[in-house]
Coordinates of C-alpha atoms in Angstrom, one line a residue:
M23 CA 35.2 -1.8 -10.5
A24 CA 36.5 1.3 -12.3
K25 CA 36.3 4.6 -10.5
P26 CA 32.9 6.2 -11.3
S27 CA 33.2 9.0 -13.8
A28 CA 31.7 12.4 -13.1
K29 CA 30.4 13.3 -16.6
W30 CA 28.2 11.4 -19.1
T31 CA 30.9 11.9 -21.8
D32 CA 33.5 10.2 -19.6
L33 CA 32.1 6.7 -19.8
T34 CA 34.6 4.0 -21.0
K35 CA 32.0 2.9 -23.5
P36 CA 30.7 6.1 -25.0
L37 CA 26.9 6.6 -25.3
S38 CA 25.3 6.8 -28.7
A39 CA 24.8 10.3 -30.0
P40 CA 20.9 10.4 -29.7
V41 CA 20.9 9.1 -26.1
L42 CA 23.6 11.7 -25.1
Q43 CA 21.7 14.5 -26.8
V44 CA 18.5 13.8 -24.9
I45 CA 20.4 13.6 -21.6
E46 CA 22.0 17.0 -22.3
G47 CA 18.6 18.3 -23.3
F48 CA 17.3 17.3 -19.9
G49 CA 20.0 19.5 -18.4
F50 CA 22.0 16.6 -16.8
Q51 CA 25.8 17.3 -17.2
K52 CA 27.1 15.0 -14.5
M53 CA 26.1 11.5 -13.5
T54 CA 24.9 10.7 -10.0
P55 CA 26.9 8.0 -8.1
V56 CA 24.4 5.3 -8.8
Q57 CA 24.4 6.1 -12.5
A58 CA 28.2 6.2 -12.7
A59 CA 28.5 2.9 -10.9
T60 CA 25.8 0.8 -12.7
I61 CA 25.6 2.0 -16.3
P62 CA 29.1 0.8 -17.3
L63 CA 28.3 -2.6 -15.8
L64 CA 25.0 -3.0 -17.6
L65 CA 26.6 -1.9 -20.9
S66 CA 29.2 -4.7 -20.3
Y67 CA 26.4 -7.2 -20.2
K68 CA 26.5 -7.9 -16.5
D69 CA 23.5 -8.4 -14.2
V70 CA 23.4 -5.7 -11.6
A71 CA 21.8 -5.4 -8.2
A72 CA 21.9 -1.8 -7.1
E73 CA 21.1 -0.3 -3.7
A74 CA 20.9 3.5 -3.5
V75 CA 19.0 6.0 -1.4
T76 CA 15.7 7.4 -2.7
G77 CA 16.0 10.3 -5.2
S78 CA 19.5 9.3 -6.4
G79 CA 18.6 9.0 -10.1
K80 CA 18.0 5.3 -10.4
T81 CA 15.5 5.8 -13.4
L82 CA 18.2 7.1 -15.8
A83 CA 20.5 4.4 -14.4
F84 CA 18.4 1.7 -16.2
V85 CA 16.7 3.7 -19.0
V86 CA 20.1 4.7 -20.6
P87 CA 21.6 1.2 -20.8
L88 CA 18.2 -0.2 -21.9
L89 CA 18.2 2.1 -24.9
E90 CA 21.9 1.4 -25.6
L91 CA 21.3 -2.4 -25.6
L92 CA 18.3 -2.0 -27.9
L93 CA 20.3 0.2 -30.3
K94 CA 23.2 -2.3 -30.4
R95 CA 20.9 -5.1 -31.4
Q96 CA 19.2 -2.7 -33.9
R97 CA 22.4 -2.3 -35.8
D98 CA 22.7 -6.0 -36.4
T99 CA 19.0 -7.0 -36.8
A100 CA 16.2 -4.5 -36.8
W101 CA 13.6 -5.0 -34.1
K102 CA 10.2 -6.2 -35.4
K103 CA 7.1 -4.2 -34.4
S104 CA 5.8 -7.1 -32.2
E105 CA 9.3 -8.1 -30.7
I106 CA 9.7 -7.1 -27.1
G107 CA 13.3 -6.2 -26.2
A108 CA 13.0 -4.8 -22.7
I109 CA 10.6 -5.0 -19.7
I110 CA 10.5 -2.7 -16.7
I111 CA 8.4 -3.9 -13.7
S112 CA 7.3 -1.2 -11.2
P113 CA 5.4 -1.7 -7.9
T114 CA 2.8 1.0 -8.5
R115 CA 0.9 2.7 -11.3
E116 CA 2.2 6.1 -10.4
L117 CA 5.9 5.0 -10.6
A118 CA 5.2 3.1 -13.9
V119 CA 3.6 6.3 -15.4
Q120 CA 6.7 8.3 -14.3
I121 CA 9.1 5.9 -15.9
S122 CA 7.1 5.8 -19.0
A123 CA 7.3 9.7 -19.2
V124 CA 11.1 9.6 -18.8
L125 CA 11.5 6.9 -21.5
Q126 CA 9.1 8.8 -23.9
G127 CA 11.4 11.8 -23.6
F128 CA 14.1 9.7 -25.3
L129 CA 11.8 8.0 -27.8
E130 CA 10.8 11.4 -29.2
H131 CA 14.3 11.8 -30.6
D132 CA 14.3 11.1 -34.4
Q133 CA 17.0 8.4 -34.1
L134 CA 15.2 6.6 -31.3
S135 CA 11.6 6.9 -32.6
M136 CA 11.8 3.4 -34.1
F137 CA 11.3 2.0 -30.7
K138 CA 7.7 1.8 -29.3
Q139 CA 6.8 1.5 -25.6
K140 CA 3.6 0.3 -24.0
L141 CA 2.4 1.1 -20.5
L142 CA 0.6 -1.8 -18.8
I143 CA -1.2 -0.9 -15.6
G144 CA -4.5 -1.5 -13.9
G145 CA -7.5 0.9 -14.2
N146 CA -8.5 -0.1 -17.7
P147 CA -9.8 -3.4 -19.1
V148 CA -7.0 -5.9 -19.9
E149 CA -8.6 -6.5 -23.3
E150 CA -7.6 -2.9 -24.3
D151 CA -3.9 -3.7 -23.6
V152 CA -4.2 -7.0 -25.6
D153 CA -5.7 -5.2 -28.6
S154 CA -3.1 -2.4 -28.4
I155 CA -0.1 -4.9 -28.3
R156 CA -1.5 -7.0 -31.1
K157 CA -2.3 -4.0 -33.4
E158 CA 0.5 -1.5 -32.6
G159 CA 3.2 -3.7 -31.1
A160 CA 5.8 -2.6 -28.5
N161 CA 9.5 -3.0 -28.0
V162 CA 9.5 -1.9 -24.4
L163 CA 6.9 -2.8 -21.8
I164 CA 6.6 -0.8 -18.6
A165 CA 4.2 -2.7 -16.3
T166 CA 2.9 -3.4 -12.8
P167 CA 3.3 -7.0 -11.8
G168 CA -0.4 -8.0 -11.7
R169 CA -1.2 -6.8 -15.2
L170 CA 1.9 -8.3 -16.7
K171 CA 1.2 -11.7 -15.2
D172 CA -2.4 -11.6 -16.5
L173 CA -1.1 -10.9 -20.0
F174 CA 1.5 -13.7 -19.9
E175 CA -1.2 -16.2 -18.7
R176 CA -3.5 -15.3 -21.6
K177 CA -3.3 -17.9 -24.4
G178 CA -4.2 -17.8 -28.0
D179 CA -5.2 -14.2 -28.7
L180 CA -1.8 -12.7 -27.5
N181 CA 0.9 -15.2 -26.8
L182 CA 3.2 -12.7 -25.0
T183 CA 5.7 -15.5 -24.3
A184 CA 6.6 -15.7 -28.0
K185 CA 7.1 -12.0 -28.2
V186 CA 9.7 -11.9 -25.4
R187 CA 12.0 -14.6 -26.8
G188 CA 14.5 -12.0 -27.9
L189 CA 14.3 -10.1 -24.6
E190 CA 17.6 -8.1 -23.9
F191 CA 16.9 -6.4 -20.6
L192 CA 14.7 -6.8 -17.6
V193 CA 14.4 -4.2 -14.9
L194 CA 12.9 -4.8 -11.4
D195 CA 12.5 -1.2 -10.1
E196 CA 12.0 -0.6 -6.3
A197 CA 12.4 -4.4 -5.8
D198 CA 12.0 -4.1 -2.0
R199 CA 8.7 -2.4 -2.5
L200 CA 7.6 -5.1 -5.0
L201 CA 8.1 -7.7 -2.3
D202 CA 6.6 -5.5 0.5
L203 CA 3.4 -5.4 -1.5
G204 CA 3.2 -9.2 -1.8
F205 CA 4.3 -9.6 -5.4
E206 CA 6.9 -12.3 -4.8
T207 CA 4.9 -15.1 -6.3
T208 CA 3.8 -12.9 -9.2
I209 CA 7.4 -12.0 -10.0
N210 CA 8.5 -15.6 -9.9
T211 CA 5.7 -16.5 -12.3
I212 CA 6.7 -13.8 -14.7
L213 CA 10.4 -14.9 -14.5
G214 CA 9.3 -18.3 -15.6
Y215 CA 8.0 -16.9 -18.9
L216 CA 11.2 -15.0 -19.7
P217 CA 14.3 -16.3 -21.5
R218 CA 17.4 -16.9 -19.4
Q219 CA 19.8 -15.2 -21.9
R220 CA 19.0 -11.7 -20.8
R221 CA 20.5 -8.9 -18.8
T222 CA 18.7 -8.1 -15.5
G223 CA 18.9 -4.9 -13.4
L224 CA 17.5 -4.9 -9.9
F225 CA 17.2 -1.5 -8.3
S226 CA 16.2 -1.1 -4.6
A227 CA 16.5 1.4 -1.8
T228 CA 17.2 -1.4 0.7
Q229 CA 18.7 -4.9 0.4
T230 CA 16.4 -7.1 2.5
K231 CA 16.6 -10.9 2.9
E232 CA 13.6 -11.1 0.4
V233 CA 15.4 -9.0 -2.1
K234 CA 18.5 -11.2 -1.9
D235 CA 16.3 -14.3 -2.4
L236 CA 14.9 -12.6 -5.5
M237 CA 18.4 -11.8 -6.8
R238 CA 19.2 -15.5 -6.6
A239 CA 16.1 -16.4 -8.5
G240 CA 16.2 -13.8 -11.2
L241 CA 19.9 -12.7 -11.7
R242 CA 22.9 -14.6 -12.8
N243 CA 26.1 -13.9 -10.9
P244 CA 25.1 -10.2 -10.3
V245 CA 27.5 -7.4 -9.4
L246 CA 26.3 -5.8 -6.2
V247 CA 26.4 -2.0 -6.1
S248 CA 25.7 -0.1 -3.0
V249 CA 25.8 3.7 -3.4
K250 CA 25.0 6.0 -0.4
E251 CA 25.5 9.7 -0.3
K252 CA 26.5 9.6 3.3
A253 CA 27.7 6.6 5.3
T254 CA 26.1 7.9 8.5
V255 CA 22.7 9.1 7.0
S256 CA 20.2 7.1 5.0
T257 CA 18.2 10.2 3.7
P258 CA 19.3 12.6 1.0
K259 CA 22.3 14.9 1.9
L260 CA 20.4 18.2 1.4
L261 CA 17.3 17.1 3.3
Q262 CA 16.5 18.9 6.6
N263 CA 14.5 16.6 8.9
Y264 CA 12.4 18.3 11.7
Y265 CA 10.0 17.0 14.4
V266 CA 7.6 18.8 16.7
I267 CA 6.0 17.5 19.9
V268 CA 2.4 18.5 20.2
E269 CA -0.6 17.5 22.2
P270 CA -3.1 15.5 20.1
E271 CA -6.0 18.0 20.2
F272 CA -3.7 20.8 18.9
K273 CA -2.2 18.8 16.1
L274 CA -4.3 20.2 13.3
S275 CA -4.2 23.8 14.4
V276 CA -0.4 23.7 14.8
L277 CA -0.1 22.1 11.3
L278 CA -2.3 24.8 9.7
D279 CA -0.4 27.5 11.5
F280 CA 2.9 26.1 10.3
I281 CA 1.8 25.9 6.6
E282 CA 0.7 29.5 6.8
K283 CA 3.8 30.9 8.5
Q284 CA 6.3 28.9 6.5
Q285 CA 4.5 29.9 3.3
V286 CA 4.6 26.3 2.1
K287 CA 4.1 26.3 -1.6
K288 CA 4.2 22.7 -2.7
A289 CA 4.0 19.9 -0.1
M290 CA 2.9 16.3 0.5
L291 CA 1.1 15.4 3.6
F292 CA 1.1 11.7 4.5
F293 CA -1.7 10.0 6.5
P294 CA -1.9 6.4 7.7
T295 CA -5.0 5.2 5.9
C296 CA -7.1 5.8 2.8
A297 CA -10.1 6.8 5.0
C298 CA -7.9 9.5 6.6
V299 CA -7.0 10.9 3.2
E300 CA -10.7 10.9 2.2
Y301 CA -11.8 12.8 5.2
W302 CA -9.0 15.3 5.5
G303 CA -9.1 15.9 1.8
I304 CA -12.6 17.4 2.3
A305 CA -11.8 19.2 5.6
L306 CA -8.5 20.8 4.5
T307 CA -10.0 22.0 1.3
E308 CA -12.3 24.2 3.4
L309 CA -9.7 25.1 6.0
L310 CA -6.8 26.0 3.6
K311 CA -8.7 28.1 1.1
P312 CA -7.5 29.3 -1.4
T313 CA -4.6 26.7 -1.4
K314 CA -5.3 23.8 -3.8
V315 CA -5.7 20.6 -1.8
L316 CA -5.6 17.3 -3.6
A317 CA -6.1 13.8 -2.2
L318 CA -4.8 10.5 -3.6
H319 CA -4.8 6.9 -2.2
G320 CA -4.7 3.3 -3.3
K321 CA -8.5 2.7 -3.4
M322 CA -8.9 5.3 -6.2
K323 CA -8.8 3.9 -9.6
S324 CA -9.1 6.0 -12.8
Q325 CA -8.6 9.3 -11.0
R326 CA -5.1 8.6 -9.6
N327 CA -3.0 9.6 -12.7
K328 CA -5.1 12.7 -13.3
I329 CA -4.7 13.9 -9.6
L330 CA -0.9 13.2 -9.7
K331 CA -0.5 15.1 -13.0
D332 CA -2.5 18.0 -11.5
F333 CA -0.2 18.2 -8.5
R334 CA 2.9 18.0 -10.8
D335 CA 1.7 20.9 -12.9
S336 CA 0.7 23.0 -9.9
E337 CA 3.0 25.6 -8.4
N338 CA 1.1 25.9 -5.1
A339 CA -0.7 22.8 -3.8
L340 CA -0.9 20.4 -1.0
L341 CA -1.2 16.7 -1.8
L342 CA -2.7 14.4 0.8
C343 CA -1.7 10.8 0.3
T344 CA -0.9 7.4 1.9
D345 CA 2.3 5.4 1.5
L346 CA 1.2 4.6 -2.0
L347 CA 3.4 7.6 -3.0
A348 CA 6.2 7.0 -0.6
R349 CA 8.4 5.2 -3.1
G350 CA 10.1 6.2 -6.3
V351 CA 7.6 8.9 -7.5
D352 CA 9.6 12.0 -8.6
I353 CA 7.6 15.2 -8.3
P354 CA 9.5 18.5 -9.0
E355 CA 9.7 21.3 -6.6
V356 CA 8.2 19.6 -3.5
D357 CA 9.7 21.8 -0.8
W358 CA 8.1 20.1 2.2
V359 CA 7.1 16.6 3.2
L360 CA 4.7 16.6 6.2
Q361 CA 3.7 13.6 8.2
W362 CA 0.5 13.5 10.4
D363 CA 2.0 10.8 12.5
A364 CA 4.7 8.1 12.6
P365 CA 4.5 5.7 9.6
S366 CA 3.7 2.0 10.1
N367 CA 7.4 1.0 9.8
A368 CA 10.7 2.9 10.1
S369 CA 11.8 2.3 6.5
A370 CA 8.6 4.1 5.3
F371 CA 9.8 7.2 7.1
V372 CA 12.9 7.3 4.9
H373 CA 11.0 6.7 1.7
R374 CA 8.4 9.4 2.6
V375 CA 10.9 12.2 3.2
G376 CA 12.7 11.1 0.1
R377 CA 10.0 12.7 -2.0
T378 CA 11.8 16.0 -1.5
A379 CA 15.5 16.9 -1.7
R380 CA 15.8 14.8 -4.9
Q381 CA 18.8 14.8 -7.2
G382 CA 20.8 17.4 -5.4
N383 CA 17.9 19.8 -4.6
V384 CA 17.2 21.2 -1.1
G385 CA 14.2 19.9 0.8
N386 CA 12.6 19.8 4.2
A387 CA 10.5 17.4 6.2
L388 CA 8.4 17.7 9.4
I389 CA 6.7 15.0 11.4
L390 CA 4.1 15.7 14.1
L391 CA 4.6 13.5 17.2
L392 CA 2.7 13.3 20.5
P393 CA 4.3 13.6 23.9
S394 CA 4.0 9.8 24.4
E395 CA 5.9 9.3 21.1
D396 CA 9.1 11.2 21.8
A397 CA 11.1 7.9 22.0
Y398 CA 10.4 7.4 18.2
V399 CA 13.1 10.0 17.4
D400 CA 15.8 8.0 19.1
F401 CA 14.5 4.8 17.5
L402 CA 14.7 6.4 14.0
T403 CA 18.3 7.5 14.7
R404 CA 19.4 4.1 15.7
N405 CA 17.3 2.0 13.3
Q406 CA 17.4 4.1 10.1
K407 CA 20.4 6.5 10.7
V408 CA 18.0 9.5 10.4
S409 CA 18.9 12.7 12.1
L410 CA 16.0 14.9 13.2
K411 CA 16.0 18.4 14.7
K412 CA 13.5 19.5 17.2
V413 CA 11.4 22.6 16.5
T414 CA 8.9 24.2 18.9
L415 CA 5.6 25.4 17.5
E416 CA 3.3 27.2 19.8
A417 CA -0.3 26.0 20.1
H418 CA -2.7 29.0 20.2
E419 CA -6.0 28.4 22.0
K420 CA -7.8 30.9 19.7
K421 CA -6.6 29.1 16.6
F422 CA -7.5 25.8 18.0
Q423 CA -11.0 26.8 18.9
E424 CA -11.6 28.3 15.4
T425 CA -10.3 25.2 13.7
L426 CA -12.4 22.9 15.9
K427 CA -15.6 24.9 15.2
A428 CA -14.9 24.8 11.5
L429 CA -14.6 21.0 11.6
H430 CA -17.9 20.7 13.5
R431 CA -19.5 23.0 11.0
I432 CA -18.2 20.9 8.0
Q433 CA -19.5 17.6 9.5
K434 CA -22.9 19.0 10.4
S435 CA -23.3 20.3 6.9
D436 CA -23.4 16.7 5.5
R437 CA -23.8 13.4 7.3
G438 CA -21.6 11.9 4.6
I439 CA -18.7 13.9 5.9
Y440 CA -19.5 12.9 9.4
D441 CA -19.4 9.3 8.3
K442 CA -16.0 9.8 6.7
A443 CA -14.7 11.4 9.8
S444 CA -15.8 8.4 11.9
R445 CA -14.2 6.0 9.5
A446 CA -11.0 8.0 9.4
F447 CA -10.7 8.1 13.2
V448 CA -11.4 4.4 13.6
S449 CA -9.0 3.4 10.8
H450 CA -6.3 5.6 12.3
I451 CA -6.5 3.9 15.7
Q452 CA -6.6 0.4 14.0
A453 CA -3.5 1.3 12.0
Y454 CA -1.8 2.6 15.1
S455 CA -2.4 -0.7 16.9
K456 CA -0.5 -2.6 14.1
H457 CA 2.5 -0.3 14.2
E458 CA 5.9 -2.0 13.8
C459 CA 7.2 0.0 16.7
N460 CA 4.4 -1.0 19.1
L461 CA 6.7 -1.2 22.0
I462 CA 7.1 2.6 22.0
L463 CA 4.0 3.6 20.1
R464 CA 1.1 1.9 22.0
V465 CA -2.6 2.5 21.7
K466 CA -3.0 2.4 25.4
D467 CA -0.8 5.5 25.7
L468 CA -3.1 7.5 23.5
D469 CA -5.7 9.8 25.0
L470 CA -8.4 8.9 22.5
G471 CA -10.6 11.7 23.8
K472 CA -8.0 14.3 22.6
V473 CA -7.3 12.4 19.4
A474 CA -11.0 12.4 18.6
T475 CA -11.0 16.1 19.3
S476 CA -8.2 16.6 16.7
Y477 CA -10.5 15.0 14.1
G478 CA -13.3 17.4 15.0
M479 CA -15.6 14.5 15.9
L480 CA -19.2 15.4 16.9
Q481 CA -19.3 12.5 19.3
L482 CA -16.9 9.7 20.5
P483 CA -17.2 6.7 18.1
K484 CA -18.1 3.3 19.6
M485 CA -15.1 1.0 19.5
P486 CA -13.5 -1.4 22.0
E487 CA -10.5 0.9 22.7
M488 CA -12.8 3.8 23.7
K489 CA -13.1 3.8 27.5
E490 CA -15.4 5.9 29.7
H491 CA -12.7 8.2 31.0
F492 CA -12.0 9.5 27.5
K493 CA -15.3 11.5 27.7
K494 CA -13.6 13.9 30.1
T495 CA -10.8 14.9 27.6
F496 CA -13.1 15.0 24.5
Q497 CA -14.2 18.4 23.3
G498 CA -17.3 18.1 21.1
P499 CA -19.6 20.8 19.9
A500 CA -20.7 23.5 22.4
E501 CA -24.3 22.4 22.0
P502 CA -25.2 18.7 22.0
I503 CA -25.9 17.2 18.6
D504 CA -28.5 14.6 17.8
I505 CA -26.5 12.5 15.3
Y506 CA -29.7 10.9 13.9
K507 CA -30.9 14.3 12.7
L508 CA -27.9 14.9 10.5
T509 CA -28.8 14.7 6.8
Y510 CA -27.0 13.7 3.7
K511 CA -26.5 16.1 0.8
D512 CA -26.9 13.1 -1.5
K513 CA -30.7 12.6 -1.9
Q514 CA -30.4 8.9 -2.6
K515 CA -28.3 8.3 0.5
Q516 CA -30.8 10.3 2.6
A517 CA -33.7 8.4 1.3
S518 CA -32.0 5.1 2.2
Y519 CA -31.1 6.5 5.6
D520 CA -34.6 7.6 6.3
K521 CA -35.9 4.0 5.7
K522 CA -33.3 2.5 8.0
L523 CA -34.1 5.1 10.7
K524 CA -37.8 4.3 10.5
V525 CA -37.1 0.6 10.9
Y526 CA -34.8 1.4 13.8
Q527 CA -37.4 3.5 15.6
E528 CA -40.0 0.8 15.2
T529 CA -37.9 -2.3 16.0
G530 CA -34.8 -1.0 17.8
E531 CA -32.6 -2.8 15.2
W532 CA -30.5 -1.0 12.5
K533 CA -31.2 -2.6 9.1
G534 CA -28.0 -3.9 7.5
K535 CA -26.0 -4.0 10.7
K536 CA -24.5 -7.4 11.3
K537 CA -25.7 -9.1 14.5
L538 CA -23.1 -10.5 16.8
M539 CA -23.8 -14.3 17.1
K540 CA -23.9 -15.2 20.7
K541 CA -22.8 -18.7 21.5
K542 CA -25.2 -20.7 23.6
S543 CA -24.0 -21.0 27.2
I544 CA -24.2 -24.7 28.3
P545 CA -22.6 -26.4 31.3
W546 CA -18.9 -27.3 30.8
E547 CA -19.5 -31.0 31.7
L548 CA -22.3 -31.3 29.2
A549 CA -20.2 -29.6 26.5
K550 CA -17.3 -32.0 27.2
H551 CA -19.7 -35.0 27.0
E552 CA -21.0 -33.9 23.6
R553 CA -17.5 -33.4 22.3
E554 CA -16.5 -36.9 23.4
E555 CA -19.6 -38.4 21.7
R556 CA -18.7 -36.6 18.4
K557 CA -15.1 -37.8 18.6
E558 CA -16.3 -41.4 19.2
V559 CA -18.6 -41.3 16.1
R560 CA -15.7 -39.9 14.0
K561 CA -13.4 -42.6 15.3
K562 CA -15.8 -45.3 14.3
R563 CA -16.1 -43.9 10.8
R564 CA -12.3 -43.8 10.4
D565 CA -12.0 -47.4 11.7
A566 CA -14.6 -48.5 9.2
K567 CA -12.9 -46.9 6.3
Q568 CA -9.5 -48.4 7.3
K569 CA -11.1 -51.8 7.7
R570 CA -12.7 -51.6 4.2
K571 CA -9.4 -50.4 2.7
A572 CA -7.6 -53.4 4.2
A573 CA -10.3 -55.8 2.9
I574 CA -10.0 -54.4 -0.6
E575 CA -6.2 -54.8 -0.5
A576 CA -6.7 -58.5 0.7
G577 CA -9.1 -59.2 -2.1
D578 CA -12.1 -59.9 0.2
V579 CA -14.1 -57.0 -1.1
D580 CA -14.8 -55.9 -4.7
P581 CA -13.7 -52.2 -4.8
T582 CA -16.0 -51.5 -7.8
K583 CA -19.0 -52.5 -5.7
K584 CA -20.2 -49.5 -3.7
K585 CA -21.2 -50.1 -0.2
K586 CA -24.8 -49.2 0.5
A587 CA -24.9 -46.3 2.8
K588 CA -26.8 -46.7 6.0
F589 CA -27.2 -43.5 7.9
S590 CA -29.2 -43.2 11.0
K591 CA -31.3 -40.2 11.7
E592 CA -28.8 -39.1 14.3
D593 CA -26.0 -39.3 11.7
L594 CA -27.9 -37.1 9.2
E595 CA -28.7 -34.6 12.0
E596 CA -25.0 -34.4 13.0
L597 CA -23.9 -34.0 9.4
A598 CA -26.4 -31.1 9.0
N599 CA -25.1 -29.5 12.2
D600 CA -21.5 -29.8 11.0
I601 CA -22.4 -28.1 7.7
R602 CA -24.2 -25.3 9.5
T603 CA -21.1 -24.8 11.7
L604 CA -18.8 -24.6 8.7
K605 CA -21.0 -22.1 7.0
K606 CA -20.9 -19.9 10.2
L607 CA -17.1 -20.0 10.1
K608 CA -17.1 -19.1 6.4
K609 CA -19.3 -16.1 7.1
K610 CA -17.1 -15.2 10.1
K611 CA -20.0 -15.5 12.5
I612 CA -17.9 -17.7 14.7
T613 CA -14.1 -18.0 15.3
E614 CA -12.0 -21.0 14.3
D615 CA -11.7 -22.1 18.0
E616 CA -15.5 -22.0 18.3
C617 CA -15.8 -24.0 15.1
D618 CA -13.4 -26.7 16.4
D619 CA -15.3 -26.8 19.6
E620 CA -18.6 -27.3 17.8
L621 CA -17.1 -30.0 15.6
G622 CA -15.5 -31.8 18.5
L623 CA -12.0 -31.0 17.4
A624 CA -10.8 -29.3 20.5
S625 CA -7.4 -30.4 21.8
A626 CA -6.8 -32.0 25.1
D627 CA -5.2 -28.8 26.3
D628 CA -8.4 -26.9 25.6
E629 CA -10.3 -29.3 27.7

């Protein structure tokens, strides 16, 4: 490979004037390493698989050659309105919208305006996309995998397969994330609809085994490009990574104190679950006034793009989010990335902190760790080549008590907020139990009384992990709260709650709450005898079927003549019992082992 050039004008194959003018209009004079390494290869009609750290400028690395390939074909044969020349597949709506915005910056140039792009993402009816493509056409599709697959599988009214016969370029952006989100089958289905004579660019932050499998399936003799800013560090060069060790109950007050003293202007705060984002979005809006607090997670639908745009346009704001925004999304002027706790896997840490210090800018990141989690720092250094500096932040008792009282007040003001707090806490513990690093981050090492205190809980939630001794470390409201007397601000919810409460007071049962099905306890010998009887009946049925099959093959029985079914009362009762058992399994009222036991399918080892 030729030595990467430093300037856009130094490329061996010069860029067309309009593309170069837009790049210079963006203010980019020099290429990043990944751009310098991949663009010449793609312009030479080679398939490329590029690995580069987050924030290294991968979007321009495929948008520029995409336009050049379309322009070259345009000089020979003009693109038709309905002819699709390029497809970019992105793992999330947010990243797809961002790529679309970058591409639109080029298409607004007079000499590039003949090309039309179409953004295909969820959140709107698929029929709208179908009508838009049929009426307006598109030369470039930017899509999430699910929506693109749906459109390819639609027959008659669209026939997208016919429109991509002249496809020049396919881009798989954040390929490792596409596979992490379970899109492997979807991607393979899409590849089946595309012509083989095309250029393909695969861009990824990491080269996993799954990514390599995808390369074999979708790329022809690809050139592998690995560009890292520093061989010893996997995060951006100008990023400063910090961590602080703090007791669980002081976590919130320390974080608020840090945001205030550091005068954090624009930051992203990552939480482990959607429920956590929901609750803290409400709580921090109150606690951080007048700072703008925004919340975004994957369960939101139509609001996501609006919230992200609001954050982009804001000079001073805090965005609460899940790992939905950990990859690829480029938000200008994010000066801090904050993490409430360790992410579910080590690679997610690298992607989270990569939301700052992008494309040569300075950035900072801070993660809050508990005393029991100090080994995580060494794990990150060894596993992800991440260097972290320890900072000491003092926990002030007065600030802690003020924050705790504020959380209690917020929850008491609306039972709906109390419900969100409970769901957030429970989901946090559940997510923690599934951590990739569960050898060093263990639920049993957590003091759940103190963790519940950090959430400002009015009482300890009922869950299997919550033991009696955690009541000693839990700090609830100064005066005991009758949870049943909390009211909803939403009048409809309150009316529904009042009805359920009335039934509960009369019957002792909470309406709508699933009852746990208790399995009847019967002597082991009797249960074993019943299983043996069921096995024997099934064996007789199998033997009878095999005997009939053999007779048919020998010509002794007419296969067209149906055997008259003779079922005893016991057979019918057994069949009914089996059906009931399978229905219980389907409704998750019993486990698979209990179902096998009921059906007499238990193994000899179980007996």
